[in-house]
XYZ file of C-alpha atoms in Angstrom:
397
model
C 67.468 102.570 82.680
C 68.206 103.528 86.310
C 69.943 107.170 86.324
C 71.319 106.971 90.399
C 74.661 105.849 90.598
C 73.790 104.919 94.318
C 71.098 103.005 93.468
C 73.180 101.441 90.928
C 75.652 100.795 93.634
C 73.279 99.197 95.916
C 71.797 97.124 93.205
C 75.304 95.224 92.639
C 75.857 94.941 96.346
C 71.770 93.183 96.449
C 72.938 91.111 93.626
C 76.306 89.451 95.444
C 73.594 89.313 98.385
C 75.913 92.018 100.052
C 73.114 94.641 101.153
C 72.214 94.687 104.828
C 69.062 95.687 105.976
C 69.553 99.292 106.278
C 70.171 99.572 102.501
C 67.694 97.306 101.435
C 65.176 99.306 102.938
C 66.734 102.105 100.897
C 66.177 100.272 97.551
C 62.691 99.706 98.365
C 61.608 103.136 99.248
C 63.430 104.449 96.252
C 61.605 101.909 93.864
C 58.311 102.963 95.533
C 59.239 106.141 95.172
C 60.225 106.076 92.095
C 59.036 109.087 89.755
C 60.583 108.443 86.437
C 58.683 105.396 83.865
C 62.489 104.854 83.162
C 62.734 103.059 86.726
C 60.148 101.013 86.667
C 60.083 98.490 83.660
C 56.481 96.832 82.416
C 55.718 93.376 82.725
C 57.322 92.925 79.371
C 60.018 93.961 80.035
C 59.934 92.088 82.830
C 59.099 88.954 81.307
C 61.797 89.314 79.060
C 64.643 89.327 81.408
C 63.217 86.315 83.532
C 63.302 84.934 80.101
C 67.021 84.543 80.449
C 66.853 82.570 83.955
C 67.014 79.357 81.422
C 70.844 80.360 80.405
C 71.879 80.477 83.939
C 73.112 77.722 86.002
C 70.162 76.653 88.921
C 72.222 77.405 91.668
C 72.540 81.127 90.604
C 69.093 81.818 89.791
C 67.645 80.148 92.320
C 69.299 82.577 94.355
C 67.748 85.537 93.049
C 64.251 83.768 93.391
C 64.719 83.166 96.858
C 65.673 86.804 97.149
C 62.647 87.924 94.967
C 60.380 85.419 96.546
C 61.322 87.414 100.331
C 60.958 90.545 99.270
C 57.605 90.543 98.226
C 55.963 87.844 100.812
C 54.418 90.612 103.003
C 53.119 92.605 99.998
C 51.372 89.097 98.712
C 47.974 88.396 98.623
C 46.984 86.199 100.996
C 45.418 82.403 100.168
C 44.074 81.891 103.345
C 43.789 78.624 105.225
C 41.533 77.113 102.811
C 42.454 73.941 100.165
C 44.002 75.534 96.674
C 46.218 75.249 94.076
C 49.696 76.370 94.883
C 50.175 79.651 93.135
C 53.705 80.304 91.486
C 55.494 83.120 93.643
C 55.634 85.597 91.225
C 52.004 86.054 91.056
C 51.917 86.839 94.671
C 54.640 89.799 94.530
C 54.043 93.527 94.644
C 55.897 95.709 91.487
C 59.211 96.439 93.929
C 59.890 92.559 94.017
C 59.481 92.076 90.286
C 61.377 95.466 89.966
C 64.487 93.920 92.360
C 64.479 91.098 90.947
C 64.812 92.595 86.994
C 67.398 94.656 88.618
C 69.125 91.527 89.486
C 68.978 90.110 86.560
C 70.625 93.136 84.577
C 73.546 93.231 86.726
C 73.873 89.367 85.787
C 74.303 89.675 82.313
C 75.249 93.359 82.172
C 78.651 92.457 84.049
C 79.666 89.646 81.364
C 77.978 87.112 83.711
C 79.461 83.511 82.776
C 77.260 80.422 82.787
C 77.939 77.791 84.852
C 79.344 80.054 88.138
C 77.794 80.587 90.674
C 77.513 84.183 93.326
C 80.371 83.989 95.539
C 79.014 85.038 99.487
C 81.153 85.596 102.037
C 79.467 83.060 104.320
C 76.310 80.456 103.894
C 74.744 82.159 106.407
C 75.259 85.832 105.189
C 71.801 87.688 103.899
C 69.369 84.547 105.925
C 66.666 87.094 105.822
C 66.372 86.559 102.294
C 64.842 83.033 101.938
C 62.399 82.715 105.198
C 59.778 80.676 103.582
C 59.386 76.571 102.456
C 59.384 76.800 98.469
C 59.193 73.993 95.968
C 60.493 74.423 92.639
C 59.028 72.326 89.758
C 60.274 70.799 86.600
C 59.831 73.922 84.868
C 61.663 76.015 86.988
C 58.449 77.877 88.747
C 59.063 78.629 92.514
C 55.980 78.340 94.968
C 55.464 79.222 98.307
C 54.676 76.804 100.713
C 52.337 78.585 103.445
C 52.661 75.938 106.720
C 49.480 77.395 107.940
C 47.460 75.805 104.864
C 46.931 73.239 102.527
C 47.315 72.679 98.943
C 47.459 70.865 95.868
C 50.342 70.273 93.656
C 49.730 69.353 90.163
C 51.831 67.828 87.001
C 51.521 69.404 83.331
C 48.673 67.660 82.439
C 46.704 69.212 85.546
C 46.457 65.608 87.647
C 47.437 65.897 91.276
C 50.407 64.226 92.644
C 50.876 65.473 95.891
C 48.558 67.091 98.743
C 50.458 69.709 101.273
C 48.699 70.037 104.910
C 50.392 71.914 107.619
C 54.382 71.340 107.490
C 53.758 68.156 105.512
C 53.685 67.363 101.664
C 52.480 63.910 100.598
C 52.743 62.802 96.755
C 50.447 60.132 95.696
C 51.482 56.720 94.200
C 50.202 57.295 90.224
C 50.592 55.236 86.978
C 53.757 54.810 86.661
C 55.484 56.981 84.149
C 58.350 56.636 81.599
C 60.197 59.961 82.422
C 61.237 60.979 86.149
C 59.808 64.550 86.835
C 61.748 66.154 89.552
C 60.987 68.603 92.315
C 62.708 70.566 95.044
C 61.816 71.529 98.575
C 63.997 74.039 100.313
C 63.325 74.879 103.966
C 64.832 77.628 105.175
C 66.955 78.344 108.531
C 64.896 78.135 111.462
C 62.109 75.601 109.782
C 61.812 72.064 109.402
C 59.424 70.035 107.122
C 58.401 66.615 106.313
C 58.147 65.318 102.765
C 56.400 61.921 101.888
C 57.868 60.521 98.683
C 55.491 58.433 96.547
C 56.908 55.193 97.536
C 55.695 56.030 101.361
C 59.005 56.834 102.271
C 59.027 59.464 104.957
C 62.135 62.115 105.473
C 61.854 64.746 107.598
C 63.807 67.726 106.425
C 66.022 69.913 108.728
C 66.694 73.544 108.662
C 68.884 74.998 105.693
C 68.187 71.676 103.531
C 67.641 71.183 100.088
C 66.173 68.133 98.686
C 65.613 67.312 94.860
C 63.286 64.005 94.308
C 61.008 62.332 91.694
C 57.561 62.967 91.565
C 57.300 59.514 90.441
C 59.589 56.894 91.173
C 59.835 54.234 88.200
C 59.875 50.817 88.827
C 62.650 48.842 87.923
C 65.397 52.233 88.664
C 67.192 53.309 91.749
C 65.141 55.971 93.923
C 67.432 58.407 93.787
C 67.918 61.505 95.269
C 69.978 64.352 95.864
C 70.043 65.950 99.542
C 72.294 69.220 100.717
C 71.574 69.806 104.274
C 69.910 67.528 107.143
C 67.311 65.030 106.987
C 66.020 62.220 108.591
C 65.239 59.178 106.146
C 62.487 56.567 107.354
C 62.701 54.575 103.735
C 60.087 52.282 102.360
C 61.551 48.431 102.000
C 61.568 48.105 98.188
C 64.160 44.708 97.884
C 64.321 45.398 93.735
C 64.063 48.639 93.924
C 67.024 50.668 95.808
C 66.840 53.459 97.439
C 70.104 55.807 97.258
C 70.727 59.715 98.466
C 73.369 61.787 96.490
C 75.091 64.170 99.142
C 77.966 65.641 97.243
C 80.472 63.326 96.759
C 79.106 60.777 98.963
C 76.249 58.243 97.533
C 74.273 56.445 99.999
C 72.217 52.992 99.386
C 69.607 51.325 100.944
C 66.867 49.288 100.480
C 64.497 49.935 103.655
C 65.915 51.640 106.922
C 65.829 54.913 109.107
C 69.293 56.634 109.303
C 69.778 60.979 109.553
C 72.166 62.297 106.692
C 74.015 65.387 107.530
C 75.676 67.195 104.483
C 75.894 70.711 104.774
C 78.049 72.436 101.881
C 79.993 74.321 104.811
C 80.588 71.301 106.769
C 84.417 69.418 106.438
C 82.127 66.150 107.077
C 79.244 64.186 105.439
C 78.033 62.260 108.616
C 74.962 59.510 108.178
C 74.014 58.148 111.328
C 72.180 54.715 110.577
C 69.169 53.584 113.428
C 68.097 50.722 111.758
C 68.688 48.382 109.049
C 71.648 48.711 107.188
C 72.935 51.001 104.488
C 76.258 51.487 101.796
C 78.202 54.162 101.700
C 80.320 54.600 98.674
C 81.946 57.896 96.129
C 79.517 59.425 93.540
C 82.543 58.289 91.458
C 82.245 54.673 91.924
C 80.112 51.560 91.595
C 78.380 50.079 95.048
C 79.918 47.335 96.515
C 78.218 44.789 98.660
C 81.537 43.989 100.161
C 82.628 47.866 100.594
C 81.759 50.010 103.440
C 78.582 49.085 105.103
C 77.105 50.182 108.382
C 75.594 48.407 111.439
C 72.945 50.146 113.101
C 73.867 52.722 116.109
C 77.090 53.433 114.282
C 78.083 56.590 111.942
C 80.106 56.818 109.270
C 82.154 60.070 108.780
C 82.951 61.153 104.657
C 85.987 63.618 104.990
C 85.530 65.773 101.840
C 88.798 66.956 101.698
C 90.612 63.695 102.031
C 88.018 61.615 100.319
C 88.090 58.878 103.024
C 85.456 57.036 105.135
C 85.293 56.364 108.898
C 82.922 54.950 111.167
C 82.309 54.867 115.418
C 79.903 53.800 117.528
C 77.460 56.464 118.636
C 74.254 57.443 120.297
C 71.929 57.482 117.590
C 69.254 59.899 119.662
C 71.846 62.846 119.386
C 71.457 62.966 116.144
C 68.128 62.557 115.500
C 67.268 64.843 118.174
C 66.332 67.765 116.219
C 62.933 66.466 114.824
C 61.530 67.173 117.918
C 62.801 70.240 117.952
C 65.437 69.265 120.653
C 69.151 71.433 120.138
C 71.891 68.867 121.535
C 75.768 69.766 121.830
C 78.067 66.287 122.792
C 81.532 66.994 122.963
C 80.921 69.724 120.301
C 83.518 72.631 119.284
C 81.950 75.643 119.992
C 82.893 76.264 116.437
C 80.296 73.808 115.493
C 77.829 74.759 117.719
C 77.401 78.097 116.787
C 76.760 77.075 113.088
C 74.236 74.759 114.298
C 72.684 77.589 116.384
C 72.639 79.983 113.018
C 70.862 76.896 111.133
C 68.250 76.335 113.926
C 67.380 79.884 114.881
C 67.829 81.366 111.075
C 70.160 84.264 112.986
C 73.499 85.324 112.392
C 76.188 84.764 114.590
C 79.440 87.386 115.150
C 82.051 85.014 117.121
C 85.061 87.806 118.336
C 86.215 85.565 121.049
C 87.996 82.829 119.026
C 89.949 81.747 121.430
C 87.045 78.895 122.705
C 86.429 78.156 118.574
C 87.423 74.995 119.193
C 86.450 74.192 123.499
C 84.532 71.524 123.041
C 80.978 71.778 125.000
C 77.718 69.674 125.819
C 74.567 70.951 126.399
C 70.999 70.617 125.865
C 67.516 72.564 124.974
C 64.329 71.432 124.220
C 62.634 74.298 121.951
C 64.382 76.667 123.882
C 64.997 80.144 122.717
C 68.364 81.436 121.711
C 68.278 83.989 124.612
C 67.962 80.817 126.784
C 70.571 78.950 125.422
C 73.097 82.076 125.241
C 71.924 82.962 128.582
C 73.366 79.460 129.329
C 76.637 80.113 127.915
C 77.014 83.346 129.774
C 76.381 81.724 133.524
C 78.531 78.769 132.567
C 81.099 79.629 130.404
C 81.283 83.222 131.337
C 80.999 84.601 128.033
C 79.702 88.493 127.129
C 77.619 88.917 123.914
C 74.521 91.528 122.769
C 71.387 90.407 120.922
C 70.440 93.094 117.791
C 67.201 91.366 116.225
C 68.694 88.497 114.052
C 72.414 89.667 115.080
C 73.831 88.346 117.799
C 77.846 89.647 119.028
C 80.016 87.506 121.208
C 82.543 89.628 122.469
């Protein structure tokens, strides 16, 4: 049991992902520090408490993985560049990040945690330093990091391969098709993108802050479905009997064989999909496709309101938005509102607006894998506007 009512303190603040960096530094020298056995719980212990990630919703816990997962990544043991088997993350991770993590975990459940809820933030940008690495959750529920400088192997429960990772890319492998869909997730974090090949050859390339759950195995004769939060680009393999549909929220999204760019952040007031070719349905999670409902035409985008539940579409540039995967930053007719939440997303920094007054100026502008000094550099000649760069903060004043 932990004795320091400080440390105690801290600990609840780490768990609402309220520490900043000057007080997480002051958890982990005090855990390394740490002089009495009481402090520092044994891998049963341990093992124990993880034991009780199964009663908590997979929002919340994965969460505190992320958070354990970034704690210990420079106190891991390095795989090198060579071909192996991904390792779960926990594996990798010194004593504090099993030790913050347990800590976690006890505030959880020793503060009448209720299933099914999830940690409220403040923002979905608050604590980014916390989740800087590509992971991929299995079916079980093990994490594992993705190193982007390497490659990889990532195996079922029967030890079989289903998917080879090289570089920024993870390929799964066509395989005998199975009567059970096995799902994973890849998360990329702010400031990365990655692309995924699903075992049907379709290709979607996965933009900062996104989130996509998928089937190892798609099985013939069911939809391909699945379930994006966040940005991607979709290049999706013609399958006429087979359809191909994205769960975004509340919005569903069908195809059969087309490229299009989905953009679905949880923060966002809009769902936007921005079709390039071939054609696609859009249609609520609460209702049955329609042949006849609302379709798109290629160079066109259809807008999902959230909040009104209602569908719109306009004719657009398609390059704008699909911009990105070449690691191009693009503002047309954008609120500066908008733009600075894109700017957190690509950069993975945090961004302190005081001047509110241009929140919602609309701007256009454009960088090609520019840095953010650059592009607020740009901002300050143009627009005339002050700010200060601290690390990963920056202040417009």
């Amino acid at each position: 049991m932990i004795h320091n009512k400080e440390i105690k303190a801290l600990l609840q603040k780490f768990a609402l992902n309220q520490c900043n960096a000057e007080e997480l530094d002051r958890l982990i020298l005090y855990f390394k520090n740490a002089e009495d056995p009481s402090d520092m719980p044994d891998l049963e212990k341990l093992t124990t408490q993880l034991e009780l990630l199964e009663k908590m919703d997979n929002e919340s816990s994965d969460k505190i993985f992320q958070q354990i997962i970034a704690i210990g990544n420079d106190q891991k043991k390095s795989i090198g560049n060579s071909s192996s088997k991904i390792k779960p993350v926990l594996r990798y991770t010194a004593v504090i990040a099993m030790v913050m993590g347990l800590a976690t975990l006890f505030y959880f459940f020793n503060s009448q945690y209720v299933p099914n809820k999830s940690v409220v933030v403040d923002s979905p940008n608050q604590n980014r330093e916390a989740s800087e690495v590509v992971t991929l959750q299995l079916q079980n529920g093990e994490i594992e990091v993705i190193a982007e400088d390497g490659t990889s192997e990532v195996m079922n429960n029967n030890g079989d391969i289903v998917g080879r990772q090289k570089g920024n890319q993870l390929s799964y492998t066509a395989k005998k098709p199975s009567d059970e869909l096995i799902y994973n997730t890849l998360k990329v974090p702010f400031g990365k993108n990655f692309e995924l090949v699903l075992s049907d050859g379709s290709k979607v390339h996965l933009n900062a802050g996104t989130s996509l759950r998928y089937p190892v195995q798609f099985i013939p004769g069911k939809d391909r479905q699945v379930f994006l939060t966040g940005e991607a680009f979709f290049d999706v393999a013609e399958d006429q009997n087979n359809p191909f549909i994205i769960n975004s929220g509340d919005l569903n999204i069908r195809v059969l064989g087309t490229k299009f760019n989905v953009s679905a952040y949880e923060e966002d007031e809009l769902t936007e999909v921005v079709l390039v070719e071939g054609s696609v349905g859009l249609y609520n999670k609460n209702e049955e496709f329609q042949k006849d409902g609302f379709l798109l035409a290629p160079g066109n985008k259809g807008s999902f309101d959230k909040d009104r539940n209602t569908l719109d579409s306009e004719k657009v540039i398609t390059s704008l938005y699909t911009s990105w995967i070449s690691g191009e930053l693009v503002f047309r007719n954008m609120t500066f509102e908008n733009i600075l939440k894109k700017m957190e997303r690509h950069y993975n920094v945090s961004i302190i607006n005081n001047n509110l007054d241009i929140n919602q100026e609309k701007f256009n502008a454009s960088f090609r894998n520019a840095p953010i000094e650059k592009v607020m550099e740009y901002f300050r000649s143009i627009y005339n506007l002050d700010f200060a760069i601290n690390g990963k903060e920056i202040t417009i004043h």
